[in-house]
mmCIF file of C-alpha atoms in Angstrom:
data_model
loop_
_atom_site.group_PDB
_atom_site.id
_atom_site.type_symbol
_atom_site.label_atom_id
_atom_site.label_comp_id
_atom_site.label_asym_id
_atom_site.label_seq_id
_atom_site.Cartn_x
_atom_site.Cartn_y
_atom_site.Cartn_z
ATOM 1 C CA UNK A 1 22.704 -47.929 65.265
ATOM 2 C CA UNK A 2 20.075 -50.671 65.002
ATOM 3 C CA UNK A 3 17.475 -50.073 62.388
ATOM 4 C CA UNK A 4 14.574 -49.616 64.606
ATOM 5 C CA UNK A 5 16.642 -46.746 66.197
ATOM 6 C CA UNK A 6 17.829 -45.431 62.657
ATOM 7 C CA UNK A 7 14.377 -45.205 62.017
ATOM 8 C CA UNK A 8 13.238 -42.655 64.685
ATOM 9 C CA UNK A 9 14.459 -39.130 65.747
ATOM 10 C CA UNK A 10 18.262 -38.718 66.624
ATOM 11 C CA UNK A 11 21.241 -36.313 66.639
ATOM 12 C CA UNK A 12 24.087 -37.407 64.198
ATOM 13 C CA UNK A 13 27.579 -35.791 65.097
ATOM 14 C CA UNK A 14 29.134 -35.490 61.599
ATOM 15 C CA UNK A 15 31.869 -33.020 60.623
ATOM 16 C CA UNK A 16 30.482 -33.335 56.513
ATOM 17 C CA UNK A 17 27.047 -31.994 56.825
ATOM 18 C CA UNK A 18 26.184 -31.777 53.328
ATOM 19 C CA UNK A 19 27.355 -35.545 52.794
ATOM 20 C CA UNK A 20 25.346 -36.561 56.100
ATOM 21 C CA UNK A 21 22.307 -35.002 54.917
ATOM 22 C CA UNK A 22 22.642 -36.938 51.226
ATOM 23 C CA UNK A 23 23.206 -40.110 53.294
ATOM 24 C CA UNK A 24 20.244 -40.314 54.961
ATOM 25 C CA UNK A 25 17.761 -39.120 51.787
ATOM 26 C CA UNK A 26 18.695 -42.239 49.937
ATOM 27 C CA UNK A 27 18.781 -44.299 53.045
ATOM 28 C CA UNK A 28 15.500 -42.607 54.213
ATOM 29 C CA UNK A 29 13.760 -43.483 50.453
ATOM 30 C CA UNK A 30 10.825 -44.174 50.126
ATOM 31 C CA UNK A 31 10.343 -41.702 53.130
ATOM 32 C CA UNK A 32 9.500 -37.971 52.663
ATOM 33 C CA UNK A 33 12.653 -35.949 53.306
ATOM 34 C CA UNK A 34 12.547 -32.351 54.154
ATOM 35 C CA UNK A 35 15.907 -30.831 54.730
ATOM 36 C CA UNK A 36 16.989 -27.228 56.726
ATOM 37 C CA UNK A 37 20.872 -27.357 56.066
ATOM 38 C CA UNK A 38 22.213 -23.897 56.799
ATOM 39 C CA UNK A 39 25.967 -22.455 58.360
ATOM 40 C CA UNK A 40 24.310 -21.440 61.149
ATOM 41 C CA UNK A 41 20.695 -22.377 62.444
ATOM 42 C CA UNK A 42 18.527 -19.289 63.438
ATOM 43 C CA UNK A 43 15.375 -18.691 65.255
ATOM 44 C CA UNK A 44 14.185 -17.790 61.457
ATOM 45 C CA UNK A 45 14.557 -21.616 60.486
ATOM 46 C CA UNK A 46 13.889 -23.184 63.596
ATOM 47 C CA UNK A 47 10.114 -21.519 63.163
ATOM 48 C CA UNK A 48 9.942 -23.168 59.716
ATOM 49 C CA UNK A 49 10.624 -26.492 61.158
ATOM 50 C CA UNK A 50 7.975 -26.408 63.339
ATOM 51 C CA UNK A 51 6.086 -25.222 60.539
ATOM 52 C CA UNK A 52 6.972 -27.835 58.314
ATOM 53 C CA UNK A 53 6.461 -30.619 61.116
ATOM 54 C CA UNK A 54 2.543 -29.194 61.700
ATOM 55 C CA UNK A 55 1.402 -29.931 57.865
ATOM 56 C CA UNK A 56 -0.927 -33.247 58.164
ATOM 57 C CA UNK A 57 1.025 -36.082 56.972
ATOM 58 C CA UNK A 58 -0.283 -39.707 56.420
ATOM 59 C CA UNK A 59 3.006 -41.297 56.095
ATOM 60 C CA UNK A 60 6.634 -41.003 57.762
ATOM 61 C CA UNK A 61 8.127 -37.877 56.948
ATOM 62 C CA UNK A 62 11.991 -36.919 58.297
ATOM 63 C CA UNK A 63 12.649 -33.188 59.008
ATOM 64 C CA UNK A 64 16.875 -33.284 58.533
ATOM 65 C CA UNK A 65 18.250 -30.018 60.878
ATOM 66 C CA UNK A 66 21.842 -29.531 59.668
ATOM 67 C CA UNK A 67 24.213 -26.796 61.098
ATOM 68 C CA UNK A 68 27.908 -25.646 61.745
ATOM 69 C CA UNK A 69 26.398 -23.853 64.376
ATOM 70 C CA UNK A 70 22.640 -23.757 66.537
ATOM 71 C CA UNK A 71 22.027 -20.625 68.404
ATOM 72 C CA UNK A 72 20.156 -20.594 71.939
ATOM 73 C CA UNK A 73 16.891 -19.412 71.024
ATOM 74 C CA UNK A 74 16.527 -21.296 67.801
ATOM 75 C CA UNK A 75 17.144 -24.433 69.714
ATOM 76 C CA UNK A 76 14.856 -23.297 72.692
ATOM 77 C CA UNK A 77 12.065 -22.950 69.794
ATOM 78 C CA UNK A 78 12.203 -26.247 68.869
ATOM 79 C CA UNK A 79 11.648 -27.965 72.465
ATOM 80 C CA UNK A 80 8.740 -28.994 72.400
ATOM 81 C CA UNK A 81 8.002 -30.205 69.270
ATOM 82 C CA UNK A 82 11.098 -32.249 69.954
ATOM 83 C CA UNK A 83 9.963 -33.349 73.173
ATOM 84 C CA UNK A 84 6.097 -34.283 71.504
ATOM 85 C CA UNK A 85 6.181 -34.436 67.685
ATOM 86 C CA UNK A 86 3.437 -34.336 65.540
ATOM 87 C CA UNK A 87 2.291 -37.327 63.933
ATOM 88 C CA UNK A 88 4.047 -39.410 61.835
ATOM 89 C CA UNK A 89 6.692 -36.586 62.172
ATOM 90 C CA UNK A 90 10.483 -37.972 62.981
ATOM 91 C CA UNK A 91 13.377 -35.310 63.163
ATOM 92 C CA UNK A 92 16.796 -35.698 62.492
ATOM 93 C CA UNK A 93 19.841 -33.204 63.969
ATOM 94 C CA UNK A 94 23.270 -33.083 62.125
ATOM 95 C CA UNK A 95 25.892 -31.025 64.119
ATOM 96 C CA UNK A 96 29.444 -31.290 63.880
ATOM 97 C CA UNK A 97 29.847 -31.322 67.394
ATOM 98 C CA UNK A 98 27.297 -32.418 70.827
ATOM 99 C CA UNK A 99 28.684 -29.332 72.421
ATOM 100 C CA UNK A 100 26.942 -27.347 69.687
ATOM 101 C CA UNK A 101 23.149 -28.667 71.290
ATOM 102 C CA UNK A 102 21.625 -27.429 74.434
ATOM 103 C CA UNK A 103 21.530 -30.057 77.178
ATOM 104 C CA UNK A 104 18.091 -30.056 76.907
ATOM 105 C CA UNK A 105 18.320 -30.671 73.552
ATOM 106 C CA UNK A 106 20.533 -33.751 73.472
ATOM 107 C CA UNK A 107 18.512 -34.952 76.529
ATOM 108 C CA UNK A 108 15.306 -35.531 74.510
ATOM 109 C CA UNK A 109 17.184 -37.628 71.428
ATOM 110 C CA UNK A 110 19.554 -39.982 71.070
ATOM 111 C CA UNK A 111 23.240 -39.384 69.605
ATOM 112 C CA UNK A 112 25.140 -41.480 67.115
ATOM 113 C CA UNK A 113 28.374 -40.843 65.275
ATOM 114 C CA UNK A 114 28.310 -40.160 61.633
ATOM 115 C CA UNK A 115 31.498 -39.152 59.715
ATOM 116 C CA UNK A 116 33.950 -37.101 61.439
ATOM 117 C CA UNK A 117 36.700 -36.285 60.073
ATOM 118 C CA UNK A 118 38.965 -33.982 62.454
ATOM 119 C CA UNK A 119 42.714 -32.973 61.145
ATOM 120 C CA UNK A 120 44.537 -30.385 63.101
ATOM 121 C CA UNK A 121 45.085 -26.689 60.925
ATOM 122 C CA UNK A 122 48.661 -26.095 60.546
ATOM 123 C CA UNK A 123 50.287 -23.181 61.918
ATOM 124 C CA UNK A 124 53.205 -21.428 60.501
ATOM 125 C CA UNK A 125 54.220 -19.059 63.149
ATOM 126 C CA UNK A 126 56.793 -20.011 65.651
ATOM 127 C CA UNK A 127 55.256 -18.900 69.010
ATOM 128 C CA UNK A 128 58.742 -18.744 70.657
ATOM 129 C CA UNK A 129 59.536 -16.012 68.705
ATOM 130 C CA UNK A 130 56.514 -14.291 67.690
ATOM 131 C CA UNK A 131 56.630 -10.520 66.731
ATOM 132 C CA UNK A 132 54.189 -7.911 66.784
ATOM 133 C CA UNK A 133 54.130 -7.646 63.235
ATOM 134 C CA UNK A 134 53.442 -11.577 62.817
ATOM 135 C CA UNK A 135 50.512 -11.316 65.112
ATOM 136 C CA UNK A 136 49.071 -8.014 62.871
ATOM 137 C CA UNK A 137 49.284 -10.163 59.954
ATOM 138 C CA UNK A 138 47.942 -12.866 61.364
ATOM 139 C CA UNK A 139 44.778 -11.216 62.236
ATOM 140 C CA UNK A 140 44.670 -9.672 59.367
ATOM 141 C CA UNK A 141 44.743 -13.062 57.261
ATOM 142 C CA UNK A 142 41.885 -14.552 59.880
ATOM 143 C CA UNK A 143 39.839 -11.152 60.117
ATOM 144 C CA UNK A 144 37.056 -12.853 58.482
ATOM 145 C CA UNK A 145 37.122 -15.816 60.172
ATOM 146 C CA UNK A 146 33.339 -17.424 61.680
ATOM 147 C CA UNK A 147 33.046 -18.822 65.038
ATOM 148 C CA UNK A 148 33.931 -22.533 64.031
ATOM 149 C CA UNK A 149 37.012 -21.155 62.237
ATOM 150 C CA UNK A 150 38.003 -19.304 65.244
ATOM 151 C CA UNK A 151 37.530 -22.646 67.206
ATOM 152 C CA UNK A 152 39.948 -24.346 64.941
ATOM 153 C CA UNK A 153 42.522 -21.734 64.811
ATOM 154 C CA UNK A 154 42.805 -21.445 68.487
ATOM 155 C CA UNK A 155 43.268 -25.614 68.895
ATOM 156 C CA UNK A 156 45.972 -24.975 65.858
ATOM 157 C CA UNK A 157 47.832 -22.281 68.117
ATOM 158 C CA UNK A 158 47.316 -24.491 70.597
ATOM 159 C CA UNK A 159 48.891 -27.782 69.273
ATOM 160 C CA UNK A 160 51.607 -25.130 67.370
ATOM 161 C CA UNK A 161 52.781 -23.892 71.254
ATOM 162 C CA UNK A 162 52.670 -26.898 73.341
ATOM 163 C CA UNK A 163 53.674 -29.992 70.642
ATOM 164 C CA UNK A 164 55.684 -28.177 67.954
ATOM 165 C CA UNK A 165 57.366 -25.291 69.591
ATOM 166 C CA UNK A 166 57.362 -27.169 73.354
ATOM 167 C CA UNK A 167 56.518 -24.394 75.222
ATOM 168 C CA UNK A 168 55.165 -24.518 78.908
ATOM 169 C CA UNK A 169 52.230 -22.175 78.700
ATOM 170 C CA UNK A 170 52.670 -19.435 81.683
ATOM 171 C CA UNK A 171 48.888 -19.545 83.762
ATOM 172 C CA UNK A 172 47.646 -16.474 82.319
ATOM 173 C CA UNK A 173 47.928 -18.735 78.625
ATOM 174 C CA UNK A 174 46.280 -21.635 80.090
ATOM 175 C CA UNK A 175 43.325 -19.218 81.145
ATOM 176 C CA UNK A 176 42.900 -17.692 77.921
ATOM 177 C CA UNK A 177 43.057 -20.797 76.126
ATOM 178 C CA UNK A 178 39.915 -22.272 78.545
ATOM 179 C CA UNK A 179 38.305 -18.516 78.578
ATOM 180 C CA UNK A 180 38.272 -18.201 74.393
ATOM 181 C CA UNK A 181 36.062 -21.278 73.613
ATOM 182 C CA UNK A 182 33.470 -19.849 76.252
ATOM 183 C CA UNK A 183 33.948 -16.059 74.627
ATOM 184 C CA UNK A 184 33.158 -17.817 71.057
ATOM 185 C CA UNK A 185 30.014 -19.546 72.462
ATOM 186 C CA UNK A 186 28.960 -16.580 74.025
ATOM 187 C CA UNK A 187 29.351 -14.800 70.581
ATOM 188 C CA UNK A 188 31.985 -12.734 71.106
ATOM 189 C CA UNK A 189 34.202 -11.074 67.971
ATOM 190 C CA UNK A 190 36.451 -13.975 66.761
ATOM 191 C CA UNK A 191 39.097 -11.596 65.786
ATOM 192 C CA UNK A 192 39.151 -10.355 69.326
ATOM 193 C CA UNK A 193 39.605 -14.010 71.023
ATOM 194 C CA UNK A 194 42.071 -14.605 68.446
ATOM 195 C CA UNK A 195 43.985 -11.489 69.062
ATOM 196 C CA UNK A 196 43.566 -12.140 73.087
ATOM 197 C CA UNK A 197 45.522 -15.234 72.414
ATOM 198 C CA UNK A 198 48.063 -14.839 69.960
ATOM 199 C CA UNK A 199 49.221 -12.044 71.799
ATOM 200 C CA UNK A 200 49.520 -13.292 74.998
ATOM 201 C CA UNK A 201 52.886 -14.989 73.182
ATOM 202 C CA UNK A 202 54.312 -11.708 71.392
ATOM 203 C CA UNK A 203 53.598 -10.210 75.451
ATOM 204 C CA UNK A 204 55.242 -13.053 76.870
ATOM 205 C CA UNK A 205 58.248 -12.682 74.807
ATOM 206 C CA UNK A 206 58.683 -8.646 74.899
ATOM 207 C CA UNK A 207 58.419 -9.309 78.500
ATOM 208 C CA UNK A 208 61.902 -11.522 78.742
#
């Protein structure tokens, strides 16, 4: 990232959102900072960004948006200021991932890599034999697990079936695999994708 570019509104992928967000304040100084860092960003917030990016400013002030998660209409809200800020008004969006932004989001700024930092969860359960009271308490353990954790744990069953326990996933498994990351975005119960793919292994096994 060039300075110039540094300098004016951009996305920044970065897994350590809190860190990110420090980063730029003391790389941003003397600038005004104004930070919205939240788990996930609602319509709530994204109306006090716009808010905060319509108060009369004489110098270069950075609004930071920071989030393990954006929802539709909060990022839908924010469109048009995006697309024609107020005056010396630059934002600044820090997601862990692009696929968390609308298209027409990431159209309208450009993306650069901060720190990502991306290890694989470990999974104790050996899918080959998985039984139904391994899957109960495996629910049970991830009950309250958030969309992002969800996300992780189904890339760690994932990585458990098909490079630790070498299984060749039957079609059906494949399908769920592709079908839970779109049932998570569209906000569905994470315990429920979780429990649509863990026990399409304990079925798979009763059945032979």
């Amino acid at each position: 990232m060039s300075a110039h570019d540094f300098k004016k509104s951009h996305i920044v992928i970065s897994t350590n959102i809190e860190a990110e967000f420090e980063r730029l304040k003391e790389e941003l100084k003397p600038s005004r900072v104004v930070g919205f860092i939240e788990d996930e960003f609602k319509i709530e917030h994204a109306k006090a960004v716009v808010a905060e990016s319509y108060i009369s400013e004489s110098q270069i002030k950075y609004i930071i948006l920071g989030a393990n998660n954006f929802n539709s209409i909060s990022q839908n809200s924010l469109l048009k200021a995006l697309e024609e800020p107020p005056r010396n008004i630059e934002f600044i969006i820090i997601s862990p991932t692009k696929s968390n932004l609308l298209p027409t989001v990431r159209s309208r700024l450009p993306i650069f890599k901060g720190e990502t930092v991306h290890t694989t969860q470990e999974i104790s359960l050996n899918l080959s034999k998985i039984n139904y009271a391994e899957v109960f308490e495996f629910l049970k353990t991830n009950a309250r697990a958030k969309k992002n954790e969800a996300k992780d744990l189904i890339e760690a069953l994932y990585h458990r079936a098909t490079v630790i326990d070498k299984l060749i996933l039957t079609t059906s498994q494949l399908e769920n695999f592709d079908k839970a990351y779109r049932l998570l975005e569209l906000n569905s119960r994470p315990q429920s994708v979780l429990a649509m793919i863990i026990m399409s292994f304990a079925g798979e096994k009763s059945a032979n």
